[in-house]
Coordinates of C-alpha atoms in Angstrom, one line a residue:
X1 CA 74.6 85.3 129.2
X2 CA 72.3 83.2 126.9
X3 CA 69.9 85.0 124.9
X4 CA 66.8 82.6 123.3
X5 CA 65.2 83.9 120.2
X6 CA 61.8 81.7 119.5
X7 CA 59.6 82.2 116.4
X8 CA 56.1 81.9 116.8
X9 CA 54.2 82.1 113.3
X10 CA 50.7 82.7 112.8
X11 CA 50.0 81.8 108.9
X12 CA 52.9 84.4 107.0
X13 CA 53.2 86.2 110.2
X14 CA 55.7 85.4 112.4
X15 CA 56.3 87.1 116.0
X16 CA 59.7 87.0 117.8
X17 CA 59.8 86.0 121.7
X18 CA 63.1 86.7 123.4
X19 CA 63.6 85.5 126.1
X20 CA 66.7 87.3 128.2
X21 CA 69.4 85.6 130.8
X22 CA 68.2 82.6 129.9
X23 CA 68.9 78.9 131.4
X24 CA 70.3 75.4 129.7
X25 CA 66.5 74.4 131.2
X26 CA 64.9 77.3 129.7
X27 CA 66.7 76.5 126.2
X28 CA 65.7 72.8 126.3
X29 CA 62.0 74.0 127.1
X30 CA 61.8 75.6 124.3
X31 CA 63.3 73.4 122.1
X32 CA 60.8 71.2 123.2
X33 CA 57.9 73.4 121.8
X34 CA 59.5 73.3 118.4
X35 CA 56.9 71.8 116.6
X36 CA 57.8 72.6 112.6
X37 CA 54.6 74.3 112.5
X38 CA 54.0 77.3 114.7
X39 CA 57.1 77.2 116.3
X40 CA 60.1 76.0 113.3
X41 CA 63.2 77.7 114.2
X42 CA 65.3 78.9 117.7
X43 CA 68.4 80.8 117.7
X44 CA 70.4 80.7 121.1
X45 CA 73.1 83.4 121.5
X46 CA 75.7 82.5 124.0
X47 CA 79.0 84.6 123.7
X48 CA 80.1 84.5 120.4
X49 CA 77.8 81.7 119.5
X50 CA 74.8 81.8 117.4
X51 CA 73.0 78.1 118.0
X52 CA 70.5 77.8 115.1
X53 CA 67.8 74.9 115.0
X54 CA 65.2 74.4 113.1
X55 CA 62.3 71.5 112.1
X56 CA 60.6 70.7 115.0
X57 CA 58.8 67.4 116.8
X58 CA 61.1 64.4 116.2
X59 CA 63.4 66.1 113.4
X60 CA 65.5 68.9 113.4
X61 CA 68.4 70.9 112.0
X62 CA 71.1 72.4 114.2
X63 CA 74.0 75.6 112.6
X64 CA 76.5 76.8 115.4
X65 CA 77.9 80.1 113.7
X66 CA 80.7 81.3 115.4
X67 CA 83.4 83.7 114.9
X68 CA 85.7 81.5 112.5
X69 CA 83.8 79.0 111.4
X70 CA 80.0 77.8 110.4
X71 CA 79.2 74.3 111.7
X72 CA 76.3 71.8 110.8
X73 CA 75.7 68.9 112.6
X74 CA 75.7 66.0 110.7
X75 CA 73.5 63.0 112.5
X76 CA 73.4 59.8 112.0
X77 CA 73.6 58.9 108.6
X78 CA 70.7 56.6 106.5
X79 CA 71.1 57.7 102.9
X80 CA 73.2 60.8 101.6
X81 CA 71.3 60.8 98.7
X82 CA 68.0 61.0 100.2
X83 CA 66.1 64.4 101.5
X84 CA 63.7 65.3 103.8
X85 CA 61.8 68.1 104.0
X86 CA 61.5 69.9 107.1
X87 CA 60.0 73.3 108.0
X88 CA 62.4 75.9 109.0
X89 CA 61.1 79.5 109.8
X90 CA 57.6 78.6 108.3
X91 CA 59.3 77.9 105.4
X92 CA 59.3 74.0 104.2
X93 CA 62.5 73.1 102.7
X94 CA 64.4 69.6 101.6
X95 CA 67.3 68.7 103.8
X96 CA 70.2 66.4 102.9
X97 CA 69.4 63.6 105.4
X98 CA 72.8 63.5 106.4
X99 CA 71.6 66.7 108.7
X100 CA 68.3 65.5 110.4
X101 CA 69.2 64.7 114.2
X102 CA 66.9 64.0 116.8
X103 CA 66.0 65.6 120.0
X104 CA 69.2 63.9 122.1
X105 CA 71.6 65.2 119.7
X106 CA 70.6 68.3 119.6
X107 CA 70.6 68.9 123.5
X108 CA 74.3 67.1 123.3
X109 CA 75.2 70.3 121.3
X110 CA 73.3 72.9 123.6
X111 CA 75.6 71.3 126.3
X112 CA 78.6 71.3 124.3
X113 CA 78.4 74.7 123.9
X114 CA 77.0 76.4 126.8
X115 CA 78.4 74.1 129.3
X116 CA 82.1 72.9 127.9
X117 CA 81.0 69.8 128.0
X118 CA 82.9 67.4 125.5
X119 CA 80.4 65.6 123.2
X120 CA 81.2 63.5 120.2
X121 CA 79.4 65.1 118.0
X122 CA 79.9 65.0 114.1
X123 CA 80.3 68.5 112.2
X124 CA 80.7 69.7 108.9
X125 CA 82.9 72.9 108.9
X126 CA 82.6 75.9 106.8
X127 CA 85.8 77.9 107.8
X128 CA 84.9 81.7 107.3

């Protein structure tokens, strides 16, 4: 069963939607609506996996959390020395570029995970 959670903020409020037995489709739409403004960060439960993205628009930040091991997607790398500031959960923050993937990639992962499907996707791994 996959299980979205979608912030929607209104100034320094923000308002949880979750939406319940949930599709691949109905993640992607609202991924899509990810704006880094009123809608900066998704969390997608599926199993034992938590699917965390944030940013919005063109740019966004993707965390997989699951029961051994925290994994960020690293994307296609300009600069590692170089940040870019994103807004995650109406907060604006500077991300290591190394970490700011596009829209493709981060539907790649939503398949990987959800679906099995085999992706070559490039991780950092935090082992728990």
């Amino acid at each position: 069963m996959i299980t979205i959670f979608e912030e929607q903020r209104k100034g320094a409020i923000a308002h949880t939607i979750e939406h319940a037995q949930a599709s691949l489709e109905k993640c992607l739409e609202v991924i899509r609506r990810m704006d880094g403004l009123i809608c900066s960060q998704v969390t997608i439960q599926y199993r034992d996996n938590l699917i965390m993205i944030g940013g919005g628009s063109r740019e966004f930040i993707v965390t997989v959390e699951t029961s051994t091991a925290i994994h960020n997607l690293i994307g296609p790398q300009e600069e590692e020395d170089e940040f870019v500031e994103l807004t995650v959960g109406g907060q604006a923050c500077e991300f290591p570029q190394m970490y700011v993937v596009n829209l493709e990639l981060v539907k790649c992962v939503i398949s990987q995970f959800i679906e099995d499907s085999s992706s070559e996707l490039d991780w950092e791994i935090i082992h728990k």
